Coordinates of C-alpha atoms in Angstrom, one line a residue:
M1 CA 38.2 15.8 28.7
M2 CA 34.7 15.9 27.0
D3 CA 34.2 17.5 23.9
K4 CA 30.9 19.5 24.7
D5 CA 30.6 20.5 21.0
A6 CA 31.4 17.2 19.7
V7 CA 28.5 16.1 22.3
A8 CA 26.1 18.6 20.9
K9 CA 26.6 17.8 17.4
A10 CA 26.3 14.3 17.9
V11 CA 23.3 14.7 19.4
E12 CA 22.0 16.4 16.9
R13 CA 22.8 14.2 14.2
Y14 CA 20.6 11.6 15.8
L15 CA 17.7 13.6 16.7
A16 CA 17.7 14.6 13.3
G17 CA 17.6 11.1 12.0
S18 CA 20.8 11.1 10.2
G19 CA 22.9 8.8 12.4
E20 CA 24.6 5.8 11.2
P21 CA 23.4 2.3 12.4
I22 CA 25.4 0.6 15.3
K23 CA 26.1 -2.6 14.9
N24 CA 28.6 -3.3 17.2
F25 CA 30.8 -1.6 19.8
A26 CA 33.5 -0.4 17.7
D27 CA 30.2 1.9 16.1
L28 CA 29.2 2.9 19.6
E29 CA 32.9 4.0 20.5
A30 CA 33.2 6.0 17.1
V31 CA 30.1 8.3 18.5
P32 CA 31.6 11.6 19.3
G33 CA 31.4 11.9 23.6
Y34 CA 31.1 8.5 23.6
E35 CA 31.5 7.0 27.0
Q36 CA 31.4 3.3 27.9
Q37 CA 30.1 4.0 31.3
I38 CA 28.4 6.7 33.4
E39 CA 26.6 6.9 36.9
F40 CA 23.0 7.3 36.9
G41 CA 20.5 7.8 40.0
E42 CA 19.5 10.7 42.3
K43 CA 22.7 10.0 44.1
V44 CA 24.6 12.1 41.4
G45 CA 21.8 14.2 40.1
R46 CA 21.7 12.3 37.0
S47 CA 19.0 10.9 34.7
I48 CA 18.4 10.3 31.2
K49 CA 17.6 13.2 28.8
D50 CA 17.0 11.7 25.2
M51 CA 17.7 8.3 23.5
L52 CA 19.4 8.9 20.3
E53 CA 19.5 5.5 18.5
K54 CA 18.0 2.2 19.2
Y55 CA 20.2 -0.9 18.2
E56 CA 19.5 -4.4 17.6
L57 CA 22.9 -6.3 17.7
S58 CA 23.7 -10.5 16.7
K59 CA 24.8 -12.5 19.8
V60 CA 28.2 -12.5 18.7
D61 CA 28.3 -8.7 19.0
E62 CA 26.8 -8.4 22.6
V63 CA 27.6 -4.7 24.2
P64 CA 28.0 -4.0 27.9
C65 CA 25.4 -1.7 29.3
G66 CA 26.8 1.5 30.3
I67 CA 24.8 1.8 33.5
K68 CA 27.8 1.9 36.0
G69 CA 27.4 -0.8 38.4
C70 CA 25.6 -3.1 35.8
R71 CA 27.7 -3.7 32.7
K72 CA 25.3 -6.7 31.6
K73 CA 26.0 -7.6 28.0
H74 CA 23.0 -7.4 25.9
M75 CA 21.8 -7.4 22.1
Y76 CA 18.9 -4.7 22.6
G77 CA 19.4 -1.2 23.4
Y78 CA 19.9 2.4 23.1
L79 CA 22.7 5.1 22.5
V80 CA 21.2 7.9 25.2
V81 CA 22.5 11.6 26.5
S82 CA 22.1 12.3 30.3
S83 CA 20.9 15.5 31.7
D84 CA 24.0 16.8 31.8
G85 CA 25.1 16.0 28.3
R86 CA 27.0 12.3 28.6
I87 CA 27.0 9.9 26.2
T88 CA 26.4 6.0 26.7
N89 CA 24.3 3.2 25.8
I90 CA 21.9 1.2 27.6
G91 CA 20.5 -2.4 27.4
Q92 CA 16.5 -2.5 27.2
D93 CA 16.1 -4.5 30.0
C94 CA 18.7 -2.6 32.2
G95 CA 17.1 0.5 31.3
R96 CA 14.0 -1.0 33.2
N97 CA 15.4 -2.3 35.8
H98 CA 17.7 0.2 36.9
L99 CA 16.3 3.3 36.0
G100 CA 12.6 2.5 35.8
L101 CA 10.1 4.9 34.9
N102 CA 12.7 7.6 33.9
F103 CA 13.7 5.2 31.2
S104 CA 9.9 4.4 30.1
S105 CA 9.4 8.1 29.7
A106 CA 12.4 8.6 27.8
K107 CA 11.4 5.4 25.6
A108 CA 8.1 6.8 24.9
S109 CA 9.4 10.4 23.8
Y110 CA 12.3 8.8 21.6
N111 CA 9.3 6.7 19.9
V112 CA 7.2 9.5 19.4
R113 CA 10.2 11.5 17.6
R114 CA 11.1 8.6 15.6
K115 CA 7.7 8.5 14.4
A116 CA 7.6 11.8 13.6
I117 CA 11.2 11.6 11.6
S118 CA 9.9 8.7 10.0
N119 CA 6.4 10.6 8.7
R120 CA 8.4 13.6 7.7
K121 CA 10.8 11.6 5.9
A122 CA 7.8 9.9 4.4
V123 CA 6.5 13.1 3.2
D124 CA 9.8 14.4 2.0
Q125 CA 10.5 11.5 0.2
I126 CA 7.1 11.7 -2.1
R127 CA 7.3 15.2 -2.8
A128 CA 10.7 14.5 -4.3
E129 CA 9.1 11.7 -6.7
L130 CA 6.0 13.8 -7.0
A131 CA 6.5 14.8 -10.8
G132 CA 6.5 11.1 -11.4
H133 CA 3.3 10.2 -9.2
Q134 CA 1.3 13.0 -11.1
D135 CA 2.6 12.1 -14.7
Q136 CA 1.1 8.2 -13.3
I137 CA -2.2 9.9 -12.0
S138 CA -2.2 12.0 -15.6
R139 CA -1.6 8.6 -17.3
I140 CA -4.6 6.6 -15.7
K141 CA -6.6 9.5 -16.1
S142 CA -6.4 9.7 -19.8
L143 CA -6.7 6.1 -20.0
S144 CA -10.2 5.8 -17.6
S145 CA -11.2 8.6 -20.2
A146 CA -10.6 6.1 -22.9
L147 CA -12.1 3.2 -21.0
N148 CA -15.1 5.4 -20.3
R149 CA -15.9 6.0 -23.7
C150 CA -15.8 2.5 -24.3
R151 CA -18.2 1.6 -21.4
E152 CA -20.7 4.4 -22.2
V153 CA -21.3 2.5 -25.5
I154 CA -21.9 -0.6 -24.0
R155 CA -24.5 1.2 -21.6
E156 CA -26.2 3.2 -24.3
W157 CA -26.3 0.4 -27.6
M158 CA -26.0 -2.8 -24.9
P159 CA -27.6 -2.1 -21.6
I160 CA -28.6 -6.1 -21.2
Q161 CA -25.2 -7.1 -21.7
A162 CA -24.1 -3.9 -19.5
G163 CA -25.9 -5.3 -16.4
E164 CA -25.0 -8.9 -17.0
L165 CA -21.2 -7.8 -17.1
I166 CA -21.7 -5.4 -13.3
E167 CA -23.1 -9.2 -12.3
M168 CA -20.5 -11.1 -13.8
A169 CA -17.5 -8.8 -12.3
Y170 CA -19.2 -8.9 -8.3
K171 CA -19.4 -12.3 -9.0
Q172 CA -15.8 -12.7 -10.2
R173 CA -17.3 -14.8 -12.9
S174 CA -15.4 -15.0 -16.7
A175 CA -17.8 -17.4 -18.4
I176 CA -20.4 -16.2 -20.5
V177 CA -23.3 -18.8 -19.7
V178 CA -26.1 -19.1 -21.8
E179 CA -29.3 -21.6 -21.2
R180 CA -30.6 -23.9 -24.3
Q181 CA -32.9 -27.1 -24.1
M182 CA -31.2 -30.2 -24.0
N183 CA -30.7 -32.2 -27.3
K184 CA -32.6 -35.5 -27.1
R185 CA -29.7 -37.6 -26.1
E186 CA -29.2 -35.1 -23.2
A187 CA -33.1 -35.3 -22.1
A188 CA -33.2 -39.1 -22.0
I189 CA -30.5 -39.3 -19.9
H190 CA -32.1 -36.8 -17.8
F191 CA -35.4 -38.5 -17.6
A192 CA -33.9 -41.8 -16.7
Q193 CA -32.0 -40.0 -13.7
T194 CA -34.4 -37.9 -12.5
G195 CA -37.3 -39.9 -12.7
T196 CA -39.3 -37.2 -15.2
S197 CA -40.7 -37.2 -18.1
R198 CA -41.2 -34.9 -21.4
K199 CA -44.7 -33.5 -19.9
D200 CA -42.6 -32.2 -17.1
Y201 CA -41.5 -29.4 -19.2
V202 CA -41.9 -26.6 -21.7
G203 CA -41.3 -28.0 -24.8
G204 CA -40.5 -31.5 -23.7
R205 CA -37.2 -30.9 -22.7
P206 CA -35.3 -29.4 -19.7
M207 CA -32.9 -26.5 -20.2
V208 CA -29.4 -26.7 -19.4
A209 CA -26.6 -23.6 -18.5
E210 CA -24.0 -24.0 -20.7
D211 CA -20.6 -22.3 -20.6
V212 CA -19.9 -20.7 -24.3
G213 CA -17.2 -18.3 -24.0
R214 CA -15.1 -16.6 -21.6
L215 CA -14.1 -12.8 -21.3
V216 CA -10.9 -11.7 -19.8
G217 CA -11.0 -8.1 -17.7
V218 CA -14.6 -8.2 -16.6
A219 CA -13.4 -7.5 -12.9
F220 CA -12.8 -3.8 -14.8
F221 CA -16.9 -3.4 -14.5
G222 CA -17.1 -4.1 -10.3
S223 CA -15.1 -0.4 -10.5
D224 CA -15.6 3.3 -11.4
L225 CA -12.4 4.1 -12.2
S226 CA -13.0 8.1 -12.5
A227 CA -14.5 8.4 -9.5
F228 CA -11.8 5.9 -7.7
I229 CA -8.9 8.5 -9.0
S230 CA -10.9 11.9 -7.7
K231 CA -11.8 10.4 -4.3
S232 CA -9.0 7.8 -3.5
V233 CA -5.7 9.1 -5.4
S234 CA -5.9 12.5 -6.2
P235 CA -6.4 14.6 -3.2
A236 CA -3.7 14.0 -0.7
I237 CA -0.9 14.2 -4.0
N238 CA -2.6 17.8 -5.3
E239 CA -2.5 19.3 -1.6
V240 CA 1.2 18.1 -1.2
S241 CA 1.9 19.5 -4.6
T242 CA 1.1 22.9 -3.3
L243 CA 3.1 22.9 0.0
T244 CA 6.6 24.3 0.4
D245 CA 9.3 23.2 2.5
S246 CA 8.1 26.4 5.0
D247 CA 4.7 24.9 5.0
I248 CA 5.7 21.6 5.9
D249 CA 8.2 23.0 8.7
E250 CA 5.0 24.8 10.2
L251 CA 3.1 21.5 10.2
S252 CA 2.1 19.5 13.8
A253 CA 4.0 16.5 14.2
Q254 CA 0.1 15.2 14.1
A255 CA -0.3 17.3 11.0
I256 CA 2.6 15.4 9.3
S257 CA 1.3 11.8 10.2
D258 CA -2.0 12.5 8.8
L259 CA -0.6 13.9 5.7
S260 CA 2.2 10.7 5.5
K261 CA -0.9 8.5 6.2
R262 CA -3.0 10.0 3.2
L263 CA 0.2 10.1 0.6
G264 CA 0.9 6.3 1.5
D265 CA -2.6 5.6 0.8
S266 CA -2.6 7.9 -2.4
L267 CA 0.6 5.9 -3.9
R268 CA -1.4 2.3 -2.8
N269 CA -4.2 3.3 -4.4
I270 CA -2.4 4.4 -7.6
R271 CA -1.3 0.8 -8.0
E272 CA -4.9 -0.4 -7.5
A273 CA -6.0 1.8 -9.8
E274 CA -3.7 1.2 -12.7
K275 CA -4.9 -2.6 -11.6
I276 CA -8.1 -1.4 -12.5
A277 CA -7.0 0.5 -15.8
D278 CA -5.5 -2.9 -16.7
H279 CA -8.3 -4.9 -16.5
G280 CA -10.3 -2.2 -18.6
L281 CA -7.7 -2.5 -21.5
R282 CA -7.9 -6.4 -21.1
F283 CA -11.3 -6.0 -21.6
F284 CA -11.6 -4.2 -24.3
T285 CA -10.1 -6.0 -27.4
P286 CA -11.7 -6.7 -30.7
D287 CA -11.7 -10.4 -29.6
N288 CA -13.5 -9.7 -26.2
A289 CA -16.0 -7.5 -28.1
A290 CA -16.9 -10.0 -30.3
K291 CA -17.9 -12.6 -27.4
L292 CA -20.4 -9.9 -26.3
K293 CA -22.4 -11.6 -29.4
L294 CA -22.4 -14.8 -27.4
M295 CA -24.5 -12.8 -24.6
G296 CA -27.1 -11.6 -27.1
A297 CA -25.4 -8.2 -28.2
S298 CA -26.6 -7.8 -32.1
E299 CA -23.7 -7.8 -34.5
E300 CA -24.6 -4.0 -35.5
N301 CA -24.4 -2.8 -31.6
V302 CA -20.9 -4.2 -31.6
K303 CA -19.5 -2.9 -34.2
R304 CA -20.8 0.7 -32.4
L305 CA -17.8 -0.1 -30.3
A306 CA -14.9 -0.2 -32.7
P307 CA -14.7 3.8 -33.0
A308 CA -13.7 3.5 -29.2
L309 CA -11.5 0.7 -29.1
S310 CA -9.2 2.2 -31.9
E311 CA -8.8 5.0 -29.3
L312 CA -7.1 2.6 -27.1
A313 CA -4.9 1.4 -29.6
V314 CA -1.8 3.9 -28.1
F315 CA -2.5 2.8 -24.6
H316 CA -2.2 -1.0 -25.6
S317 CA 1.3 -0.5 -27.0
Q318 CA 2.6 1.5 -23.9

């Protein structure tokens, strides 16, 4: 005789998303209340009530369909509960062929429920690790403040170079390129190749662009790290930190879905913020600062960076 309490518990377990993955026929038989075959249809007044679990098996582990009169072996299917509380398994194609719209409706309901369960698990996982994420954000904010102080020195005392660095960042260029007048040998070769002469150029010789050095971490100047953190990292993390278990329970499926997405975006953006900050750390070093002179900055103004650079020492050591 079927143990209805065991069936109820099995249903509850699977609906909660904590059922073990189904890997073979033995796993199906281990489900309390499972029956190898059940008759469905108007004749017996039985339909699918719910889908409990989806399974994908290997060819060698194919299982027979639980629809009486079908029994076709399959690799892809669902563990289901009938309208009168009985449990069996149904092949994906078998369900469509034998149960039609009833199967499609149950499948759609299953997918919605599974998505809701997945979203809730994602939110709960992030909440469980919230302290770690908040520590990450706090460190990035502190580093951002120190990097901005370095950036402000360049903006205030080396505005031309600041503009050039932004342009380099957007063009994804690290080379410091300066224009100089060709020397006599270069000019002679140029005249011979182009058919021009001294009279065609101011100063008697053409100008040439020359790569005189390379900077690392220039990409930092293509972003505003502080604004990125405030807009794209902190809001969702701050929001979820104020929510209790009861608050989460009261949220609608759509609200949970939206929160899960925003939290997922925040975690991805934490990684992006760390990349931006890393570019900043790589740029603001004494070696890179010295190369600003190749871009036309004065020795005096480059030295103004020293105090701000020293604040970054603690971050370089981490």
